[in-house]
């Protein structure tokens, strides 16, 4: 379709020129018909007419650099062929259908002279646009500039980890630029023949038949190519730059500027540093090779929504778009790309696969764009150890047995000149050493909860000389993963009950709708302070991020009782009892003396009755004292040993159960001998899909049939409808 | 009128019948001739067929439901129209909602599927690792108050 001159004006090319040349032009101030309000990011596609990426870098770069095109394209999806090509002399061999007077350059916007006429931001960023491409006819091939001198490129698909580790790390150690070249299919969909879409091996711009020029454009004398890129191109004028780092000594340094924007990094801050003592003069920044770096490249290219050669080795001359070597940036339902991609056969399900060209995109710039990024992640955090006023020790079984014995002899070291109470208070801050023990727990853990070097167990300031380690606060353990694999590949998989048994935490239900065909992971987090354990059950969401779906809690520790004598109390009691005994004996002696003295006194005075009375009284007292003495002695001999218990016996039942997380599948089943193929042939399987009847085969029950288009009688059509509904063999 | 007699083995509810080794004969329709359930008089030597295709003016395919022998070595064949066979090509171009299909089971729940309610297959799968063991190396965690460590 021709360019809508009602939107852009009849002299749109010159209008673009004048606007772009204006040093006062800015995105936010340049408005056509109020299309873009000031200070509002445009929503129009940065890459194609009809697509938009939510990568802020792309949008930001486009906004800053291209201040003219977005307003124009915002509401008009009829834009067909937007090729602005530099007005150079046509080189030999220029395709006839291009009908241009010069070869195009992707580095520059306009007919202006490269350096002097362009506003500075153009020379720095050189953003371009590709419009209305026949995407299912194009294969984008990424190349990586990966040598120390920046001149060597590797086909991204062959720049594999294996190749890198084998040999490439010597000659191609770093990624300092990524670009794409475009290839056009000169063959068929089944047997493509990829042809470089550019004039020459000097990498000059790709050209038609990537996009067809409308007559309107063709008639213009000034023609320009617009392509889009994140950065300026110093990698050859026939390429689409994806990302780059610093300056390279490769081509076009002087005339293209060298503004790079490393993927995922703030352009003003962090850059990867060239990791080599011999820093080449022209290399300032690069990215070390890693699988994550390659994945970042894939993601960035995927934002363009194109089919690109991502992986695999060897010749790709005839790879199809559904080859496993080919990736495709996916477009969300609102027409936005988010850096996701498919690969191989799944590419055939992408909408670009059947588009006529990019104007077939469903993207509607007038619709509100979903502002959500849907890139949330749920992490399990790794905690550092918490310091507390208590000490937690990790003991082996040997140390534990030593501890048990130690508690019974802990007061044996009392200095001779110190009372037990004074000693206890001084060493333990309490009169009972056992009060220093807060708890003793048993943890049946595979992972030792130790950290640091070995220590001795201390009670207060008392060194028990028992070997131990400091105990961690938290222990985390990954139990691995299990794939919830479909058994039937039909609705029966979703009638399957799935349960997940988690040791110490119980059993949870697993919803097949969430987990089917996904890997299910279980991680345990164990609180060493309290013994609480939490089992986190998670999967990876479609955006590749971890998603915790269930958390089950329990307690995996066993409280163990600690017994020990209350040493000081006991000794105190014995001391008091002994002293009491002594006093009683003294008292008894006095009593006896009193008795004798009283009697003598009474008899001396001739007071027989008084003497007798005194005698009885004294004798009574004596008897009482003797009784008390006997009681005291009895009590000493039969003194209760004061015992204290710390904690209560915890449940060991959990420890007696299965210790491995276990998935339990309860699957539907049919009677023995059930032949599913016969069932399908005689009863059929539930379908509920609209269809053209001739596309079905075998047994089918079809209702709501539109029997228009042939001349049967009404009665016959009723008979046909009835027959189809009751089941026919097609 | 001309009819062609066949023996077909397909089920009546099969859209397309395999018509081979047909015998063309002249048939006299019995009046009144119902387009949907006609009766034809044919030479009785041609009895024994179960299907026929009638030419003009009927232009339909018929099941032969019954054959009655007549005098003069004739037979009367009672027919009923096979709407599926007659309009097979047209039906194939029609659009409808397929409720059931012989193609592989789908993800639509099937209430007719004979799943047993009193029986289930139960299988287990353990994870490869666990944080727990009956023989831990450092099983005891002792918590004490303060002091040196």
PDB file of N, CA and C in Angstrom, chain A residues 659-727:
ATOM      1  N   UNK A 659      12.120 -40.258  54.655  1.00  0.00           N
ATOM      2  CA  UNK A 659      12.921 -39.051  54.758  1.00  0.00           C
ATOM      3  C   UNK A 659      13.151 -38.366  53.411  1.00  0.00           C
ATOM      4  N   UNK A 660      12.732 -39.004  52.315  1.00  0.00           N
ATOM      5  CA  UNK A 660      12.923 -38.389  51.009  1.00  0.00           C
ATOM      6  C   UNK A 660      11.605 -37.774  50.552  1.00  0.00           C
ATOM      7  N   UNK A 661      11.638 -36.542  50.018  1.00  0.00           N
ATOM      8  CA  UNK A 661      10.417 -36.038  49.383  1.00  0.00           C
ATOM      9  C   UNK A 661       9.974 -37.013  48.295  1.00  0.00           C
ATOM     10  N   UNK A 662       8.694 -37.239  48.243  1.00  0.00           N
ATOM     11  CA  UNK A 662       8.182 -38.277  47.349  1.00  0.00           C
ATOM     12  C   UNK A 662       6.955 -37.761  46.627  1.00  0.00           C
ATOM     13  N   UNK A 663       6.922 -38.042  45.350  1.00  0.00           N
ATOM     14  CA  UNK A 663       5.724 -37.684  44.574  1.00  0.00           C
ATOM     15  C   UNK A 663       4.879 -38.936  44.411  1.00  0.00           C
ATOM     16  N   UNK A 664       3.607 -38.767  44.617  1.00  0.00           N
ATOM     17  CA  UNK A 664       2.671 -39.889  44.507  1.00  0.00           C
ATOM     18  C   UNK A 664       1.696 -39.558  43.389  1.00  0.00           C
ATOM     19  N   UNK A 665       1.620 -40.435  42.433  1.00  0.00           N
ATOM     20  CA  UNK A 665       0.698 -40.254  41.315  1.00  0.00           C
ATOM     21  C   UNK A 665      -0.457 -41.229  41.473  1.00  0.00           C
ATOM     22  N   UNK A 666      -1.654 -40.716  41.364  1.00  0.00           N
ATOM     23  CA  UNK A 666      -2.843 -41.579  41.383  1.00  0.00           C
ATOM     24  C   UNK A 666      -3.535 -41.358  40.057  1.00  0.00           C
ATOM     25  N   UNK A 667      -3.345 -42.289  39.179  1.00  0.00           N
ATOM     26  CA  UNK A 667      -3.759 -42.095  37.788  1.00  0.00           C
ATOM     27  C   UNK A 667      -5.052 -42.833  37.507  1.00  0.00           C
ATOM     28  N   UNK A 668      -5.882 -42.264  36.644  1.00  0.00           N
ATOM     29  CA  UNK A 668      -7.089 -42.987  36.242  1.00  0.00           C
ATOM     30  C   UNK A 668      -6.704 -44.197  35.417  1.00  0.00           C
ATOM     31  N   UNK A 669      -7.543 -45.190  35.479  1.00  0.00           N
ATOM     32  CA  UNK A 669      -7.247 -46.390  34.726  1.00  0.00           C
ATOM     33  C   UNK A 669      -8.539 -46.964  34.167  1.00  0.00           C
ATOM     34  N   UNK A 670      -8.386 -47.775  33.191  1.00  0.00           N
ATOM     35  CA  UNK A 670      -9.535 -48.424  32.577  1.00  0.00           C
ATOM     36  C   UNK A 670      -9.467 -49.904  32.888  1.00  0.00           C
ATOM     37  N   UNK A 671     -10.523 -50.595  32.526  1.00  0.00           N
ATOM     38  CA  UNK A 671     -10.545 -52.024  32.794  1.00  0.00           C
ATOM     39  C   UNK A 671      -9.498 -52.731  31.955  1.00  0.00           C
ATOM     40  N   UNK A 672      -9.087 -53.881  32.425  1.00  0.00           N
ATOM     41  CA  UNK A 672      -8.107 -54.640  31.680  1.00  0.00           C
ATOM     42  C   UNK A 672      -8.630 -55.010  30.297  1.00  0.00           C
ATOM     43  N   UNK A 673      -7.784 -54.941  29.330  1.00  0.00           N
ATOM     44  CA  UNK A 673      -8.205 -55.296  27.983  1.00  0.00           C
ATOM     45  C   UNK A 673      -8.839 -54.150  27.220  1.00  0.00           C
ATOM     46  N   UNK A 674      -8.907 -52.998  27.843  1.00  0.00           N
ATOM     47  CA  UNK A 674      -9.515 -51.861  27.153  1.00  0.00           C
ATOM     48  C   UNK A 674      -8.651 -51.466  25.968  1.00  0.00           C
ATOM     49  N   UNK A 675      -9.270 -51.409  24.815  1.00  0.00           N
ATOM     50  CA  UNK A 675      -8.562 -51.064  23.585  1.00  0.00           C
ATOM     51  C   UNK A 675      -8.955 -49.650  23.200  1.00  0.00           C
ATOM     52  N   UNK A 676      -8.025 -48.746  23.390  1.00  0.00           N
ATOM     53  CA  UNK A 676      -8.373 -47.344  23.171  1.00  0.00           C
ATOM     54  C   UNK A 676      -8.615 -47.036  21.702  1.00  0.00           C
ATOM     55  N   UNK A 677      -7.960 -47.754  20.835  1.00  0.00           N
ATOM     56  CA  UNK A 677      -8.171 -47.475  19.411  1.00  0.00           C
ATOM     57  C   UNK A 677      -9.574 -47.891  19.000  1.00  0.00           C
ATOM     58  N   UNK A 678     -10.068 -48.978  19.548  1.00  0.00           N
ATOM     59  CA  UNK A 678     -11.430 -49.401  19.228  1.00  0.00           C
ATOM     60  C   UNK A 678     -12.438 -48.418  19.814  1.00  0.00           C
ATOM     61  N   UNK A 679     -12.085 -47.921  20.990  1.00  0.00           N
ATOM     62  CA  UNK A 679     -12.961 -46.919  21.590  1.00  0.00           C
ATOM     63  C   UNK A 679     -13.046 -45.697  20.681  1.00  0.00           C
ATOM     64  N   UNK A 680     -11.905 -45.240  20.217  1.00  0.00           N
ATOM     65  CA  UNK A 680     -11.902 -44.085  19.319  1.00  0.00           C
ATOM     66  C   UNK A 680     -12.667 -44.349  18.043  1.00  0.00           C
ATOM     67  N   UNK A 681     -12.619 -45.581  17.570  1.00  0.00           N
ATOM     68  CA  UNK A 681     -13.266 -45.910  16.305  1.00  0.00           C
ATOM     69  C   UNK A 681     -14.780 -46.042  16.444  1.00  0.00           C
ATOM     70  N   UNK A 682     -15.232 -46.403  17.604  1.00  0.00           N
ATOM     71  CA  UNK A 682     -16.670 -46.637  17.765  1.00  0.00           C
ATOM     72  C   UNK A 682     -17.373 -45.541  18.558  1.00  0.00           C
ATOM     73  N   UNK A 683     -16.667 -44.915  19.460  1.00  0.00           N
ATOM     74  CA  UNK A 683     -17.278 -43.882  20.302  1.00  0.00           C
ATOM     75  C   UNK A 683     -16.678 -42.514  20.002  1.00  0.00           C
ATOM     76  N   UNK A 684     -15.404 -42.513  19.667  1.00  0.00           N
ATOM     77  CA  UNK A 684     -14.726 -41.245  19.407  1.00  0.00           C
ATOM     78  C   UNK A 684     -14.311 -40.577  20.704  1.00  0.00           C
ATOM     79  N   UNK A 685     -13.384 -39.639  20.589  1.00  0.00           N
ATOM     80  CA  UNK A 685     -12.882 -38.876  21.735  1.00  0.00           C
ATOM     81  C   UNK A 685     -13.479 -37.478  21.709  1.00  0.00           C
ATOM     82  N   UNK A 686     -13.677 -36.932  22.883  1.00  0.00           N
ATOM     83  CA  UNK A 686     -14.251 -35.585  22.978  1.00  0.00           C
ATOM     84  C   UNK A 686     -13.374 -34.592  22.222  1.00  0.00           C
ATOM     85  N   UNK A 687     -14.039 -33.753  21.445  1.00  0.00           N
ATOM     86  CA  UNK A 687     -13.267 -32.845  20.588  1.00  0.00           C
ATOM     87  C   UNK A 687     -13.707 -31.392  20.772  1.00  0.00           C
ATOM     88  N   UNK A 688     -14.951 -31.094  20.402  1.00  0.00           N
ATOM     89  CA  UNK A 688     -15.498 -29.731  20.553  1.00  0.00           C
ATOM     90  C   UNK A 688     -14.707 -28.708  19.761  1.00  0.00           C
ATOM     91  N   UNK A 689     -14.405 -29.012  18.532  1.00  0.00           N
ATOM     92  CA  UNK A 689     -13.706 -28.032  17.707  1.00  0.00           C
ATOM     93  C   UNK A 689     -14.480 -27.810  16.415  1.00  0.00           C
ATOM     94  N   UNK A 690     -14.598 -26.554  16.000  1.00  0.00           N
ATOM     95  CA  UNK A 690     -15.228 -26.311  14.693  1.00  0.00           C
ATOM     96  C   UNK A 690     -14.328 -26.837  13.588  1.00  0.00           C
ATOM     97  N   UNK A 691     -14.962 -27.301  12.531  1.00  0.00           N
ATOM     98  CA  UNK A 691     -14.139 -27.926  11.496  1.00  0.00           C
ATOM     99  C   UNK A 691     -14.854 -27.900  10.159  1.00  0.00           C
ATOM    100  N   UNK A 692     -14.101 -28.086   9.129  1.00  0.00           N
ATOM    101  CA  UNK A 692     -14.641 -28.447   7.823  1.00  0.00           C
ATOM    102  C   UNK A 692     -14.706 -29.967   7.830  1.00  0.00           C
ATOM    103  N   UNK A 693     -15.867 -30.507   7.545  1.00  0.00           N
ATOM    104  CA  UNK A 693     -16.088 -31.936   7.764  1.00  0.00           C
ATOM    105  C   UNK A 693     -15.082 -32.786   6.992  1.00  0.00           C
ATOM    106  N   UNK A 694     -14.718 -32.357   5.816  1.00  0.00           N
ATOM    107  CA  UNK A 694     -13.787 -33.141   5.006  1.00  0.00           C
ATOM    108  C   UNK A 694     -12.409 -33.236   5.599  1.00  0.00           C
ATOM    109  N   UNK A 695     -12.085 -32.403   6.589  1.00  0.00           N
ATOM    110  CA  UNK A 695     -10.753 -32.466   7.209  1.00  0.00           C
ATOM    111  C   UNK A 695     -10.671 -33.547   8.273  1.00  0.00           C
ATOM    112  N   UNK A 696     -11.812 -34.074   8.643  1.00  0.00           N
ATOM    113  CA  UNK A 696     -11.822 -35.126   9.649  1.00  0.00           C
ATOM    114  C   UNK A 696     -11.753 -36.482   8.973  1.00  0.00           C
ATOM    115  N   UNK A 697     -11.234 -37.447   9.709  1.00  0.00           N
ATOM    116  CA  UNK A 697     -11.194 -38.807   9.197  1.00  0.00           C
ATOM    117  C   UNK A 697     -11.669 -39.753  10.289  1.00  0.00           C
ATOM    118  N   UNK A 698     -12.106 -40.911   9.844  1.00  0.00           N
ATOM    119  CA  UNK A 698     -12.568 -41.914  10.799  1.00  0.00           C
ATOM    120  C   UNK A 698     -13.905 -41.515  11.407  1.00  0.00           C
ATOM    121  N   UNK A 699     -14.146 -42.020  12.585  1.00  0.00           N
ATOM    122  CA  UNK A 699     -15.419 -41.783  13.250  1.00  0.00           C
ATOM    123  C   UNK A 699     -15.508 -40.341  13.727  1.00  0.00           C
ATOM    124  N   UNK A 700     -16.673 -39.751  13.573  1.00  0.00           N
ATOM    125  CA  UNK A 700     -16.870 -38.384  14.038  1.00  0.00           C
ATOM    126  C   UNK A 700     -18.335 -38.152  14.308  1.00  0.00           C
ATOM    127  N   UNK A 701     -18.613 -37.347  15.324  1.00  0.00           N
ATOM    128  CA  UNK A 701     -19.971 -36.862  15.589  1.00  0.00           C
ATOM    129  C   UNK A 701     -19.922 -35.361  15.425  1.00  0.00           C
ATOM    130  N   UNK A 702     -20.750 -34.874  14.533  1.00  0.00           N
ATOM    131  CA  UNK A 702     -20.663 -33.459  14.176  1.00  0.00           C
ATOM    132  C   UNK A 702     -22.036 -32.851  14.273  1.00  0.00           C
ATOM    133  N   UNK A 703     -22.121 -31.740  14.960  1.00  0.00           N
ATOM    134  CA  UNK A 703     -23.401 -31.042  15.102  1.00  0.00           C
ATOM    135  C   UNK A 703     -23.268 -29.626  14.572  1.00  0.00           C
ATOM    136  N   UNK A 704     -24.404 -28.914  14.668  1.00  0.00           N
ATOM    137  CA  UNK A 704     -24.430 -27.505  14.244  1.00  0.00           C
ATOM    138  C   UNK A 704     -23.816 -27.333  12.849  1.00  0.00           C
ATOM    139  N   UNK A 705     -24.222 -28.205  11.955  1.00  0.00           N
ATOM    140  CA  UNK A 705     -23.625 -28.205  10.624  1.00  0.00           C
ATOM    141  C   UNK A 705     -24.340 -27.193   9.734  1.00  0.00           C
ATOM    142  N   UNK A 706     -23.558 -26.448   9.030  1.00  0.00           N
ATOM    143  CA  UNK A 706     -24.126 -25.534   8.026  1.00  0.00           C
ATOM    144  C   UNK A 706     -24.224 -26.302   6.699  1.00  0.00           C
ATOM    145  N   UNK A 707     -25.461 -26.704   6.362  1.00  0.00           N
ATOM    146  CA  UNK A 707     -25.660 -27.525   5.172  1.00  0.00           C
ATOM    147  C   UNK A 707     -26.029 -26.692   3.960  1.00  0.00           C
ATOM    148  N   UNK A 708     -25.557 -25.476   3.926  1.00  0.00           N
ATOM    149  CA  UNK A 708     -25.811 -24.635   2.761  1.00  0.00           C
ATOM    150  C   UNK A 708     -24.930 -25.088   1.604  1.00  0.00           C
ATOM    151  N   UNK A 709     -25.367 -24.739   0.418  1.00  0.00           N
ATOM    152  CA  UNK A 709     -24.495 -24.909  -0.740  1.00  0.00           C
ATOM    153  C   UNK A 709     -24.804 -26.109  -1.606  1.00  0.00           C
ATOM    154  N   UNK A 710     -25.795 -26.915  -1.263  1.00  0.00           N
ATOM    155  CA  UNK A 710     -26.157 -27.999  -2.165  1.00  0.00           C
ATOM    156  C   UNK A 710     -27.661 -28.235  -2.090  1.00  0.00           C
ATOM    157  N   UNK A 711     -28.179 -28.874  -3.114  1.00  0.00           N
ATOM    158  CA  UNK A 711     -29.624 -28.941  -3.301  1.00  0.00           C
ATOM    159  C   UNK A 711     -30.193 -30.261  -2.846  1.00  0.00           C
ATOM    160  N   UNK A 712     -30.137 -30.503  -1.586  1.00  0.00           N
ATOM    161  CA  UNK A 712     -30.881 -31.636  -1.026  1.00  0.00           C
ATOM    162  C   UNK A 712     -32.215 -31.104  -0.530  1.00  0.00           C
ATOM    163  N   UNK A 713     -33.202 -31.994  -0.398  1.00  0.00           N
ATOM    164  CA  UNK A 713     -34.491 -31.558   0.144  1.00  0.00           C
ATOM    165  C   UNK A 713     -34.322 -31.292   1.633  1.00  0.00           C
ATOM    166  N   UNK A 714     -35.323 -30.612   2.160  1.00  0.00           N
ATOM    167  CA  UNK A 714     -35.253 -30.298   3.585  1.00  0.00           C
ATOM    168  C   UNK A 714     -35.199 -31.567   4.405  1.00  0.00           C
ATOM    169  N   UNK A 715     -36.003 -32.526   3.995  1.00  0.00           N
ATOM    170  CA  UNK A 715     -36.035 -33.791   4.714  1.00  0.00           C
ATOM    171  C   UNK A 715     -34.679 -34.468   4.653  1.00  0.00           C
ATOM    172  N   UNK A 716     -34.075 -34.413   3.495  1.00  0.00           N
ATOM    173  CA  UNK A 716     -32.772 -35.045   3.360  1.00  0.00           C
ATOM    174  C   UNK A 716     -31.726 -34.331   4.216  1.00  0.00           C
ATOM    175  N   UNK A 717     -31.822 -33.015   4.277  1.00  0.00           N
ATOM    176  CA  UNK A 717     -30.852 -32.285   5.106  1.00  0.00           C
ATOM    177  C   UNK A 717     -31.062 -32.601   6.576  1.00  0.00           C
ATOM    178  N   UNK A 718     -32.302 -32.805   6.952  1.00  0.00           N
ATOM    179  CA  UNK A 718     -32.545 -33.221   8.330  1.00  0.00           C
ATOM    180  C   UNK A 718     -31.932 -34.587   8.581  1.00  0.00           C
ATOM    181  N   UNK A 719     -32.073 -35.446   7.595  1.00  0.00           N
ATOM    182  CA  UNK A 719     -31.493 -36.780   7.741  1.00  0.00           C
ATOM    183  C   UNK A 719     -29.969 -36.705   7.816  1.00  0.00           C
ATOM    184  N   UNK A 720     -29.399 -35.816   7.022  1.00  0.00           N
ATOM    185  CA  UNK A 720     -27.945 -35.656   7.045  1.00  0.00           C
ATOM    186  C   UNK A 720     -27.492 -35.148   8.410  1.00  0.00           C
ATOM    187  N   UNK A 721     -28.179 -34.138   8.893  1.00  0.00           N
ATOM    188  CA  UNK A 721     -27.802 -33.563  10.184  1.00  0.00           C
ATOM    189  C   UNK A 721     -27.910 -34.606  11.295  1.00  0.00           C
ATOM    190  N   UNK A 722     -28.984 -35.400  11.220  1.00  0.00           N
ATOM    191  CA  UNK A 722     -29.179 -36.430  12.243  1.00  0.00           C
ATOM    192  C   UNK A 722     -28.079 -37.476  12.163  1.00  0.00           C
ATOM    193  N   UNK A 723     -27.733 -37.855  10.953  1.00  0.00           N
ATOM    194  CA  UNK A 723     -26.700 -38.871  10.776  1.00  0.00           C
ATOM    195  C   UNK A 723     -25.353 -38.363  11.283  1.00  0.00           C
ATOM    196  N   UNK A 724     -25.029 -37.113  10.964  1.00  0.00           N
ATOM    197  CA  UNK A 724     -23.749 -36.560  11.413  1.00  0.00           C
ATOM    198  C   UNK A 724     -23.696 -36.461  12.927  1.00  0.00           C
ATOM    199  N   UNK A 725     -24.826 -36.112  13.517  1.00  0.00           N
ATOM    200  CA  UNK A 725     -24.847 -35.953  14.963  1.00  0.00           C
ATOM    201  C   UNK A 725     -24.745 -37.288  15.687  1.00  0.00           C
ATOM    202  N   UNK A 726     -25.300 -38.307  15.079  1.00  0.00           N
ATOM    203  CA  UNK A 726     -25.262 -39.608  15.754  1.00  0.00           C
ATOM    204  C   UNK A 726     -23.962 -40.351  15.481  1.00  0.00           C
ATOM    205  N   UNK A 727     -23.202 -39.873  14.538  1.00  0.00           N
ATOM    206  CA  UNK A 727     -21.897 -40.473  14.300  1.00  0.00           C
ATOM    207  C   UNK A 727     -21.780 -41.070  12.920  1.00  0.00           C
TER     208      UNK A 727
END
